[in-house]
Amino acid sequence: MARNILVVGELSGGQPTPTTLELLSGAVGLAAGGTISVTLLGAGATAAAAACAGAGTAYASDDAGYDTFRAEQWLPAIGAALDQANADLVMIPQSTAGRELGPRLSHRRNTAVAMDCTNIVDEGGTLKVSRPAYGGNAMATYSFASSPAMATVRAKSFDLVAGAGPSNTVALPAAGDSRTNVTGHEQVVAEGLQIQDAAIVVAGGRGLGAPEGFQLVEALAAAIGSERAAVGSSRAAVDLGWYPPSQQVGLTGKVVTPDVYIAIAISGASQHLAGCSGSNAIVAVNRDAEANIFNFAKYGIVGDYKVIVPALIEAFKK
């Protein structure tokens, strides 16, 4: 079934974000002969649109007034693009902006939005989305009874595919007035490989017993390779001041989808699993054989991390 798809894009450093490009790749498999469009707002948007592989049309505005996200400015522009694209499906990144745009845009269009999706498929002409439920302990599948369908989608839900950029660019209006006054920005940047981009995430929890326990967690990540592995933390360890908030994984932290997630001394609370349940494989190390994390782990090691982790480090060094 052919369908028209609009991807709400985001810019970072003057380029489309990786999630924007991933959603466009996902749209290629869902359009089935329909049109694919993308919106880009902010300085350099028109030039950045050339990198949006898969899109036939880019709706863009180079107005720097869009550089700082304000929903009341973005919504009219996206609405204008939606009208022109005649979209059956709107795909939005599950980002800070996307979490606000999805509900507000769906309310304006009197339709439904599925939040925090990890997959969108076409089953016999019917769109179905999957998303974590019950704090990541289950996956729920939904279909849409209204149009256009809207979904916010997690990063790394679709593999990138090569393709040509837009052949047509349509100018969107400049940013309007806003009642929101942004007084400044403070960006917290972790050193080295970011946990959202790592193929392997090694995470530590409160079960480490002390902040010094993260020295072993970091040593394991280093043994795996700094170009592949990054260190994460549970909220409990962050709240105790053992590790920086920028590395927190979970419902109130970051959502990661690595190839391998190594959970060391993490019990597996639903709030934490919500941030790592999309991993291809979870490896759990915990001295408590009844820890909930083992219910979700592909591989589990029961024992003292102070004994197990050094052995893993030596194995990776070989």
Short mmCIF file of N, CA and C in Angstrom, two decimals, residues 72-248:
data_model
loop_
_atom_site.label_atom_id
_atom_site.label_comp_id
_atom_site.label_asym_id
_atom_site.label_seq_id
_atom_site.Cartn_x
_atom_site.Cartn_y
_atom_site.Cartn_z
N GLU A 72 6.07 26.25 19.98
CA GLU A 72 5.07 27.12 19.38
C GLU A 72 5.57 27.74 18.07
N GLN A 73 6.89 27.73 17.83
CA GLN A 73 7.43 28.19 16.55
C GLN A 73 7.51 27.05 15.54
N TRP A 74 7.90 25.88 16.00
CA TRP A 74 8.07 24.74 15.10
C TRP A 74 6.74 24.20 14.59
N LEU A 75 5.71 24.19 15.42
CA LEU A 75 4.45 23.54 15.05
C LEU A 75 3.81 24.14 13.80
N PRO A 76 3.72 25.47 13.64
CA PRO A 76 3.12 25.99 12.40
C PRO A 76 3.90 25.59 11.15
N ALA A 77 5.23 25.58 11.26
CA ALA A 77 6.05 25.22 10.10
C ALA A 77 5.85 23.75 9.73
N ILE A 78 5.84 22.88 10.74
CA ILE A 78 5.63 21.46 10.46
C ILE A 78 4.22 21.23 9.94
N GLY A 79 3.27 21.96 10.48
CA GLY A 79 1.89 21.85 10.00
C GLY A 79 1.77 22.24 8.54
N ALA A 80 2.50 23.28 8.13
CA ALA A 80 2.48 23.71 6.73
C ALA A 80 3.06 22.63 5.83
N ALA A 81 4.15 22.00 6.29
CA ALA A 81 4.75 20.92 5.51
C ALA A 81 3.82 19.72 5.43
N LEU A 82 3.14 19.42 6.54
CA LEU A 82 2.22 18.30 6.58
C LEU A 82 1.07 18.50 5.59
N ASP A 83 0.57 19.71 5.51
CA ASP A 83 -0.51 20.00 4.57
C ASP A 83 -0.06 19.79 3.13
N GLN A 84 1.13 20.28 2.81
CA GLN A 84 1.62 20.18 1.44
C GLN A 84 2.02 18.75 1.07
N ALA A 85 2.55 18.01 2.04
CA ALA A 85 3.00 16.64 1.77
C ALA A 85 1.84 15.66 1.72
N ASN A 86 0.69 16.06 2.28
CA ASN A 86 -0.47 15.16 2.33
C ASN A 86 -0.07 13.82 2.94
N ALA A 87 0.62 13.88 4.07
CA ALA A 87 1.22 12.69 4.66
C ALA A 87 0.19 11.77 5.32
N ASP A 88 0.41 10.46 5.15
CA ASP A 88 -0.36 9.45 5.85
C ASP A 88 0.32 9.04 7.15
N LEU A 89 1.63 9.27 7.22
CA LEU A 89 2.42 8.90 8.39
C LEU A 89 3.44 10.00 8.66
N VAL A 90 3.52 10.41 9.93
CA VAL A 90 4.52 11.39 10.36
C VAL A 90 5.46 10.70 11.34
N MET A 91 6.75 10.69 11.01
CA MET A 91 7.76 10.06 11.86
C MET A 91 8.61 11.15 12.51
N ILE A 92 8.72 11.08 13.84
CA ILE A 92 9.38 12.12 14.63
C ILE A 92 10.45 11.47 15.50
N PRO A 93 11.65 12.03 15.58
CA PRO A 93 12.66 11.46 16.48
C PRO A 93 12.19 11.49 17.93
N GLN A 94 12.50 10.44 18.67
CA GLN A 94 12.20 10.41 20.10
C GLN A 94 13.31 11.17 20.82
N SER A 95 13.27 12.48 20.68
CA SER A 95 14.26 13.37 21.26
C SER A 95 13.56 14.31 22.23
N THR A 96 14.32 15.21 22.83
CA THR A 96 13.70 16.20 23.72
C THR A 96 12.64 17.00 22.97
N ALA A 97 12.97 17.43 21.75
CA ALA A 97 11.99 18.17 20.95
C ALA A 97 10.85 17.26 20.52
N GLY A 98 11.18 16.05 20.09
CA GLY A 98 10.15 15.14 19.59
C GLY A 98 9.13 14.75 20.64
N ARG A 99 9.57 14.63 21.89
CA ARG A 99 8.64 14.28 22.97
C ARG A 99 7.57 15.35 23.15
N GLU A 100 7.91 16.59 22.84
CA GLU A 100 6.93 17.66 22.95
C GLU A 100 6.14 17.84 21.65
N LEU A 101 6.82 17.70 20.53
CA LEU A 101 6.15 17.91 19.25
C LEU A 101 5.08 16.86 18.97
N GLY A 102 5.37 15.59 19.28
CA GLY A 102 4.44 14.52 18.96
C GLY A 102 3.04 14.74 19.53
N PRO A 103 2.91 14.88 20.84
CA PRO A 103 1.57 15.07 21.41
C PRO A 103 0.90 16.37 20.95
N ARG A 104 1.68 17.45 20.83
CA ARG A 104 1.07 18.72 20.45
C ARG A 104 0.61 18.71 18.99
N LEU A 105 1.41 18.10 18.12
CA LEU A 105 1.02 18.03 16.71
C LEU A 105 -0.19 17.12 16.52
N SER A 106 -0.21 16.00 17.23
CA SER A 106 -1.35 15.08 17.09
C SER A 106 -2.63 15.71 17.62
N HIS A 107 -2.52 16.50 18.69
CA HIS A 107 -3.70 17.19 19.21
C HIS A 107 -4.24 18.19 18.19
N ARG A 108 -3.35 18.91 17.55
CA ARG A 108 -3.79 19.90 16.56
C ARG A 108 -4.47 19.22 15.37
N ARG A 109 -4.06 17.99 15.07
CA ARG A 109 -4.61 17.28 13.91
C ARG A 109 -5.70 16.29 14.29
N ASN A 110 -6.05 16.27 15.57
CA ASN A 110 -7.11 15.38 16.05
C ASN A 110 -6.84 13.93 15.64
N THR A 111 -5.62 13.51 15.88
CA THR A 111 -5.22 12.14 15.55
C THR A 111 -4.40 11.57 16.70
N ALA A 112 -3.92 10.35 16.54
CA ALA A 112 -3.19 9.67 17.61
C ALA A 112 -1.70 9.68 17.33
N VAL A 113 -0.92 9.65 18.41
CA VAL A 113 0.53 9.51 18.28
C VAL A 113 0.99 8.37 19.17
N ALA A 114 1.87 7.53 18.64
CA ALA A 114 2.50 6.46 19.41
C ALA A 114 3.89 6.94 19.79
N MET A 115 4.18 6.95 21.09
CA MET A 115 5.44 7.50 21.58
C MET A 115 6.47 6.40 21.82
N ASP A 116 7.74 6.77 21.64
CA ASP A 116 8.86 5.93 22.02
C ASP A 116 8.85 4.59 21.29
N CYS A 117 8.58 4.62 20.00
CA CYS A 117 8.49 3.38 19.22
C CYS A 117 9.89 2.86 18.88
N THR A 118 9.99 1.55 18.75
CA THR A 118 11.25 0.92 18.35
C THR A 118 11.15 0.28 16.98
N ASN A 119 9.93 0.21 16.42
CA ASN A 119 9.77 -0.37 15.09
C ASN A 119 8.43 0.04 14.51
N ILE A 120 8.40 0.17 13.20
CA ILE A 120 7.16 0.41 12.46
C ILE A 120 7.15 -0.54 11.28
N VAL A 121 6.09 -1.31 11.12
CA VAL A 121 6.02 -2.28 10.03
C VAL A 121 4.68 -2.15 9.32
N ASP A 122 4.65 -2.66 8.09
CA ASP A 122 3.43 -2.73 7.29
C ASP A 122 3.00 -4.18 7.26
N GLU A 123 1.86 -4.48 7.86
CA GLU A 123 1.32 -5.83 7.85
C GLU A 123 0.03 -5.84 7.05
N GLY A 124 0.13 -6.28 5.81
CA GLY A 124 -1.05 -6.35 4.96
C GLY A 124 -1.71 -5.02 4.71
N GLY A 125 -0.91 -3.97 4.62
CA GLY A 125 -1.45 -2.64 4.38
C GLY A 125 -1.79 -1.88 5.63
N THR A 126 -1.61 -2.50 6.80
CA THR A 126 -1.89 -1.85 8.08
C THR A 126 -0.59 -1.51 8.79
N LEU A 127 -0.44 -0.26 9.19
CA LEU A 127 0.74 0.14 9.95
C LEU A 127 0.64 -0.34 11.38
N LYS A 128 1.72 -0.96 11.86
CA LYS A 128 1.78 -1.38 13.26
C LYS A 128 3.10 -0.92 13.85
N VAL A 129 3.02 -0.40 15.06
CA VAL A 129 4.21 0.08 15.75
C VAL A 129 4.43 -0.73 17.01
N SER A 130 5.71 -0.87 17.38
CA SER A 130 6.07 -1.56 18.62
C SER A 130 6.75 -0.58 19.55
N ARG A 131 6.44 -0.69 20.83
CA ARG A 131 7.07 0.18 21.82
C ARG A 131 7.16 -0.55 23.15
N PRO A 132 8.15 -0.22 23.98
CA PRO A 132 8.25 -0.86 25.29
C PRO A 132 7.06 -0.49 26.18
N ALA A 133 6.64 -1.45 26.98
CA ALA A 133 5.55 -1.23 27.93
C ALA A 133 5.95 -1.77 29.29
N TYR A 134 5.24 -1.33 30.33
CA TYR A 134 5.51 -1.77 31.70
C TYR A 134 6.99 -1.58 32.06
N GLY A 135 7.49 -0.37 31.76
CA GLY A 135 8.87 -0.06 32.14
C GLY A 135 9.90 -0.87 31.40
N GLY A 136 9.57 -1.32 30.19
CA GLY A 136 10.51 -2.10 29.40
C GLY A 136 10.42 -3.59 29.63
N ASN A 137 9.48 -4.03 30.47
CA ASN A 137 9.34 -5.45 30.75
C ASN A 137 8.56 -6.20 29.68
N ALA A 138 7.93 -5.49 28.76
CA ALA A 138 7.16 -6.11 27.69
C ALA A 138 7.17 -5.18 26.49
N MET A 139 6.82 -5.74 25.33
CA MET A 139 6.69 -4.94 24.12
C MET A 139 5.23 -4.94 23.71
N ALA A 140 4.70 -3.76 23.43
CA ALA A 140 3.30 -3.61 23.01
C ALA A 140 3.26 -3.26 21.53
N THR A 141 2.24 -3.76 20.84
CA THR A 141 2.05 -3.48 19.42
C THR A 141 0.73 -2.75 19.23
N TYR A 142 0.76 -1.67 18.45
CA TYR A 142 -0.42 -0.85 18.23
C TYR A 142 -0.64 -0.65 16.74
N SER A 143 -1.88 -0.45 16.35
CA SER A 143 -2.23 0.01 15.02
C SER A 143 -2.99 1.33 15.16
N PHE A 144 -3.23 2.01 14.07
CA PHE A 144 -3.83 3.33 14.11
C PHE A 144 -5.25 3.30 13.55
N ALA A 145 -6.15 4.01 14.25
CA ALA A 145 -7.54 4.12 13.78
C ALA A 145 -7.82 5.50 13.21
N SER A 146 -6.81 6.37 13.18
CA SER A 146 -6.99 7.72 12.67
C SER A 146 -5.83 8.06 11.74
N SER A 147 -6.00 9.13 10.97
CA SER A 147 -4.99 9.53 10.01
C SER A 147 -4.82 11.05 10.06
N PRO A 148 -3.59 11.54 9.92
CA PRO A 148 -2.37 10.77 9.67
C PRO A 148 -1.88 10.08 10.94
N ALA A 149 -1.25 8.93 10.75
CA ALA A 149 -0.62 8.24 11.88
C ALA A 149 0.64 9.01 12.27
N MET A 150 0.92 9.08 13.56
CA MET A 150 2.12 9.77 14.03
C MET A 150 2.84 8.89 15.03
N ALA A 151 4.18 8.92 14.96
CA ALA A 151 4.98 8.11 15.87
C ALA A 151 6.29 8.80 16.16
N THR A 152 6.68 8.82 17.43
CA THR A 152 8.04 9.21 17.78
C THR A 152 8.85 7.92 17.86
N VAL A 153 10.05 7.94 17.30
CA VAL A 153 10.82 6.71 17.11
C VAL A 153 12.20 6.86 17.73
N ARG A 154 12.61 5.82 18.46
CA ARG A 154 13.92 5.82 19.10
C ARG A 154 15.06 5.80 18.07
N ALA A 155 16.20 6.31 18.51
CA ALA A 155 17.40 6.22 17.69
C ALA A 155 17.77 4.76 17.46
N LYS A 156 18.39 4.50 16.33
CA LYS A 156 18.88 3.18 15.94
C LYS A 156 17.78 2.16 15.74
N SER A 157 16.56 2.63 15.50
CA SER A 157 15.47 1.69 15.21
C SER A 157 15.52 1.19 13.77
N PHE A 158 16.17 1.95 12.89
CA PHE A 158 16.29 1.56 11.49
C PHE A 158 17.76 1.65 11.07
N ASP A 159 18.17 0.73 10.20
CA ASP A 159 19.52 0.79 9.63
C ASP A 159 19.56 1.81 8.51
N LEU A 160 20.69 2.48 8.40
CA LEU A 160 20.86 3.47 7.34
C LEU A 160 20.95 2.79 5.97
N VAL A 161 20.33 3.39 4.98
CA VAL A 161 20.44 2.91 3.60
C VAL A 161 20.91 4.08 2.74
N ALA A 162 21.68 3.75 1.71
CA ALA A 162 22.18 4.78 0.81
C ALA A 162 21.08 5.20 -0.16
N GLY A 163 21.19 6.42 -0.64
CA GLY A 163 20.20 6.91 -1.59
C GLY A 163 20.45 8.36 -1.93
N ALA A 164 19.72 8.83 -2.91
CA ALA A 164 19.86 10.22 -3.33
C ALA A 164 19.11 11.15 -2.39
N GLY A 165 19.57 12.39 -2.32
CA GLY A 165 18.90 13.40 -1.52
C GLY A 165 17.70 13.98 -2.24
N PRO A 166 17.03 14.95 -1.64
CA PRO A 166 15.82 15.53 -2.23
C PRO A 166 16.08 16.17 -3.59
N SER A 167 15.13 16.00 -4.49
CA SER A 167 15.20 16.65 -5.80
C SER A 167 14.44 17.97 -5.80
N ASN A 168 13.74 18.23 -4.71
CA ASN A 168 12.90 19.42 -4.64
C ASN A 168 12.97 20.00 -3.23
N THR A 169 13.11 21.30 -3.12
CA THR A 169 13.13 21.97 -1.82
C THR A 169 12.05 23.05 -1.80
N VAL A 170 11.23 23.01 -0.75
CA VAL A 170 10.14 23.97 -0.59
C VAL A 170 10.44 24.83 0.64
N ALA A 171 10.37 26.13 0.48
CA ALA A 171 10.67 27.04 1.59
C ALA A 171 9.51 27.09 2.58
N LEU A 172 9.84 26.99 3.86
CA LEU A 172 8.86 27.14 4.93
C LEU A 172 8.97 28.56 5.50
N PRO A 173 7.93 29.05 6.14
CA PRO A 173 7.96 30.42 6.67
C PRO A 173 8.98 30.58 7.79
N ALA A 174 9.39 31.80 8.00
CA ALA A 174 10.32 32.11 9.09
C ALA A 174 9.63 31.88 10.43
N ALA A 175 10.45 31.75 11.46
CA ALA A 175 9.92 31.52 12.80
C ALA A 175 9.11 32.71 13.27
N GLY A 176 7.96 32.43 13.86
CA GLY A 176 7.13 33.49 14.40
C GLY A 176 7.55 33.88 15.80
N ASP A 177 6.74 34.70 16.43
CA ASP A 177 7.03 35.13 17.79
C ASP A 177 6.87 33.96 18.76
N SER A 178 7.57 34.06 19.88
CA SER A 178 7.49 33.02 20.90
C SER A 178 7.31 33.66 22.27
N ARG A 179 6.53 33.01 23.10
CA ARG A 179 6.35 33.47 24.48
C ARG A 179 7.42 32.89 25.40
N THR A 180 8.27 32.03 24.83
CA THR A 180 9.32 31.39 25.61
C THR A 180 10.63 32.15 25.43
N ASN A 181 11.26 32.50 26.53
CA ASN A 181 12.54 33.20 26.50
C ASN A 181 13.63 32.26 26.99
N VAL A 182 14.52 31.86 26.10
CA VAL A 182 15.63 30.98 26.46
C VAL A 182 16.81 31.85 26.87
N THR A 183 17.25 31.72 28.09
CA THR A 183 18.29 32.60 28.62
C THR A 183 19.70 32.05 28.41
N GLY A 184 19.82 30.78 28.06
CA GLY A 184 21.16 30.23 27.85
C GLY A 184 21.11 28.73 27.66
N HIS A 185 22.25 28.18 27.27
CA HIS A 185 22.39 26.75 27.08
C HIS A 185 23.60 26.26 27.86
N GLU A 186 23.48 25.09 28.42
CA GLU A 186 24.62 24.44 29.07
C GLU A 186 24.65 23.00 28.59
N GLN A 187 25.66 22.68 27.81
CA GLN A 187 25.76 21.34 27.25
C GLN A 187 26.76 20.52 28.05
N VAL A 188 26.30 19.36 28.51
CA VAL A 188 27.17 18.44 29.23
C VAL A 188 27.66 17.40 28.24
N VAL A 189 28.95 17.38 27.99
CA VAL A 189 29.51 16.47 27.00
C VAL A 189 30.44 15.49 27.70
N ALA A 190 30.16 14.21 27.52
CA ALA A 190 31.03 13.18 28.09
C ALA A 190 32.26 13.02 27.21
N GLU A 191 33.37 12.70 27.83
CA GLU A 191 34.59 12.49 27.06
C GLU A 191 34.52 11.15 26.35
N GLY A 192 35.17 11.09 25.19
CA GLY A 192 35.25 9.82 24.47
C GLY A 192 33.96 9.46 23.76
N LEU A 193 33.82 8.19 23.46
CA LEU A 193 32.67 7.68 22.73
C LEU A 193 31.40 7.85 23.56
N GLN A 194 30.36 8.38 22.94
CA GLN A 194 29.08 8.59 23.62
C GLN A 194 28.34 7.26 23.76
N ILE A 195 27.63 7.08 24.87
CA ILE A 195 26.98 5.80 25.11
C ILE A 195 25.90 5.51 24.06
N GLN A 196 25.30 6.55 23.48
CA GLN A 196 24.27 6.31 22.46
C GLN A 196 24.88 5.77 21.17
N ASP A 197 26.17 6.02 20.96
CA ASP A 197 26.83 5.63 19.71
C ASP A 197 27.67 4.36 19.85
N ALA A 198 27.84 3.87 21.06
CA ALA A 198 28.74 2.74 21.29
C ALA A 198 28.13 1.41 20.85
N ALA A 199 28.96 0.55 20.28
CA ALA A 199 28.52 -0.80 19.92
C ALA A 199 28.37 -1.66 21.16
N ILE A 200 29.16 -1.35 22.18
CA ILE A 200 29.11 -2.08 23.45
C ILE A 200 29.05 -1.07 24.59
N VAL A 201 28.11 -1.25 25.49
CA VAL A 201 28.01 -0.40 26.68
C VAL A 201 28.26 -1.26 27.91
N VAL A 202 29.21 -0.84 28.73
CA VAL A 202 29.50 -1.51 30.00
C VAL A 202 28.98 -0.61 31.10
N ALA A 203 27.97 -1.07 31.84
CA ALA A 203 27.31 -0.22 32.83
C ALA A 203 27.45 -0.79 34.23
N GLY A 204 27.59 0.10 35.19
CA GLY A 204 27.69 -0.30 36.59
C GLY A 204 26.53 0.24 37.39
N GLY A 205 26.20 -0.45 38.49
CA GLY A 205 25.09 -0.05 39.33
C GLY A 205 25.46 0.07 40.78
N ARG A 206 24.45 0.26 41.61
CA ARG A 206 24.66 0.45 43.04
C ARG A 206 25.32 -0.76 43.68
N GLY A 207 25.12 -1.94 43.08
CA GLY A 207 25.72 -3.15 43.62
C GLY A 207 27.23 -3.16 43.61
N LEU A 208 27.84 -2.17 42.95
CA LEU A 208 29.30 -2.07 42.99
C LEU A 208 29.79 -1.78 44.40
N GLY A 209 28.93 -1.18 45.20
CA GLY A 209 29.25 -0.97 46.61
C GLY A 209 29.97 0.32 46.93
N ALA A 210 30.65 0.90 45.96
CA ALA A 210 31.41 2.13 46.18
C ALA A 210 31.78 2.70 44.82
N PRO A 211 32.07 4.01 44.76
CA PRO A 211 32.44 4.60 43.47
C PRO A 211 33.68 3.98 42.86
N GLU A 212 34.55 3.42 43.71
CA GLU A 212 35.77 2.80 43.19
C GLU A 212 35.46 1.60 42.30
N GLY A 213 34.26 1.04 42.46
CA GLY A 213 33.88 -0.09 41.62
C GLY A 213 33.85 0.26 40.15
N PHE A 214 33.62 1.53 39.84
CA PHE A 214 33.59 1.94 38.43
C PHE A 214 34.97 1.89 37.79
N GLN A 215 36.02 1.80 38.60
CA GLN A 215 37.35 1.64 38.02
C GLN A 215 37.45 0.33 37.25
N LEU A 216 36.83 -0.73 37.79
CA LEU A 216 36.81 -2.01 37.08
C LEU A 216 35.91 -1.94 35.85
N VAL A 217 34.78 -1.24 35.98
CA VAL A 217 33.87 -1.09 34.84
C VAL A 217 34.59 -0.37 33.71
N GLU A 218 35.30 0.70 34.04
CA GLU A 218 36.04 1.46 33.03
C GLU A 218 37.17 0.63 32.44
N ALA A 219 37.82 -0.18 33.28
CA ALA A 219 38.91 -1.02 32.79
C ALA A 219 38.40 -2.06 31.80
N LEU A 220 37.21 -2.59 32.04
CA LEU A 220 36.64 -3.56 31.11
C LEU A 220 36.32 -2.89 29.78
N ALA A 221 35.74 -1.70 29.83
CA ALA A 221 35.45 -0.97 28.60
C ALA A 221 36.73 -0.66 27.83
N ALA A 222 37.79 -0.30 28.55
CA ALA A 222 39.08 -0.01 27.90
C ALA A 222 39.67 -1.26 27.27
N ALA A 223 39.51 -2.41 27.93
CA ALA A 223 40.02 -3.66 27.38
C ALA A 223 39.28 -4.05 26.11
N ILE A 224 37.99 -3.76 26.07
CA ILE A 224 37.20 -4.04 24.86
C ILE A 224 37.64 -3.13 23.73
N GLY A 225 37.94 -1.87 24.06
CA GLY A 225 38.39 -0.92 23.06
C GLY A 225 37.62 0.37 23.13
N SER A 226 38.32 1.49 23.26
CA SER A 226 37.65 2.79 23.42
C SER A 226 36.89 3.21 22.18
N GLU A 227 37.22 2.61 21.01
CA GLU A 227 36.50 2.94 19.79
C GLU A 227 35.19 2.17 19.67
N ARG A 228 34.97 1.18 20.55
CA ARG A 228 33.77 0.35 20.48
C ARG A 228 32.92 0.43 21.73
N ALA A 229 33.55 0.63 22.88
CA ALA A 229 32.84 0.51 24.16
C ALA A 229 32.81 1.83 24.92
N ALA A 230 31.69 2.05 25.62
CA ALA A 230 31.52 3.23 26.47
C ALA A 230 30.95 2.77 27.80
N VAL A 231 31.11 3.60 28.82
CA VAL A 231 30.67 3.26 30.17
C VAL A 231 29.36 3.96 30.49
N GLY A 232 28.42 3.18 31.04
CA GLY A 232 27.14 3.72 31.47
C GLY A 232 26.94 3.49 32.96
N SER A 233 25.83 4.00 33.47
CA SER A 233 25.55 3.89 34.90
C SER A 233 24.06 3.80 35.13
N SER A 234 23.68 3.15 36.21
CA SER A 234 22.28 3.16 36.62
C SER A 234 21.98 4.47 37.34
N ARG A 235 20.70 4.78 37.48
CA ARG A 235 20.33 6.01 38.16
C ARG A 235 20.76 5.96 39.63
N ALA A 236 20.65 4.79 40.24
CA ALA A 236 21.01 4.68 41.66
C ALA A 236 22.45 5.10 41.88
N ALA A 237 23.35 4.66 40.99
CA ALA A 237 24.76 5.02 41.13
C ALA A 237 24.98 6.50 40.87
N VAL A 238 24.23 7.06 39.93
CA VAL A 238 24.33 8.50 39.65
C VAL A 238 23.83 9.31 40.84
N ASP A 239 22.70 8.89 41.40
CA ASP A 239 22.14 9.62 42.55
C ASP A 239 23.09 9.60 43.75
N LEU A 240 23.89 8.54 43.86
CA LEU A 240 24.86 8.45 44.94
C LEU A 240 26.12 9.28 44.66
N GLY A 241 26.19 9.84 43.46
CA GLY A 241 27.35 10.65 43.11
C GLY A 241 28.53 9.85 42.63
N TRP A 242 28.29 8.58 42.27
CA TRP A 242 29.39 7.72 41.86
C TRP A 242 29.80 7.92 40.40
N TYR A 243 28.87 8.40 39.57
CA TYR A 243 29.17 8.55 38.15
C TYR A 243 28.38 9.72 37.58
N PRO A 244 28.86 10.35 36.50
CA PRO A 244 28.21 11.55 35.98
C PRO A 244 26.82 11.28 35.42
N PRO A 245 25.90 12.22 35.58
CA PRO A 245 24.54 12.06 35.03
C PRO A 245 24.52 11.88 33.51
N SER A 246 25.55 12.39 32.83
CA SER A 246 25.60 12.25 31.37
C SER A 246 25.68 10.80 30.92
N GLN A 247 26.05 9.90 31.84
CA GLN A 247 26.21 8.49 31.49
C GLN A 247 25.06 7.62 31.99
N GLN A 248 24.03 8.25 32.52
CA GLN A 248 22.91 7.49 33.09
C GLN A 248 22.07 6.85 32.00
#
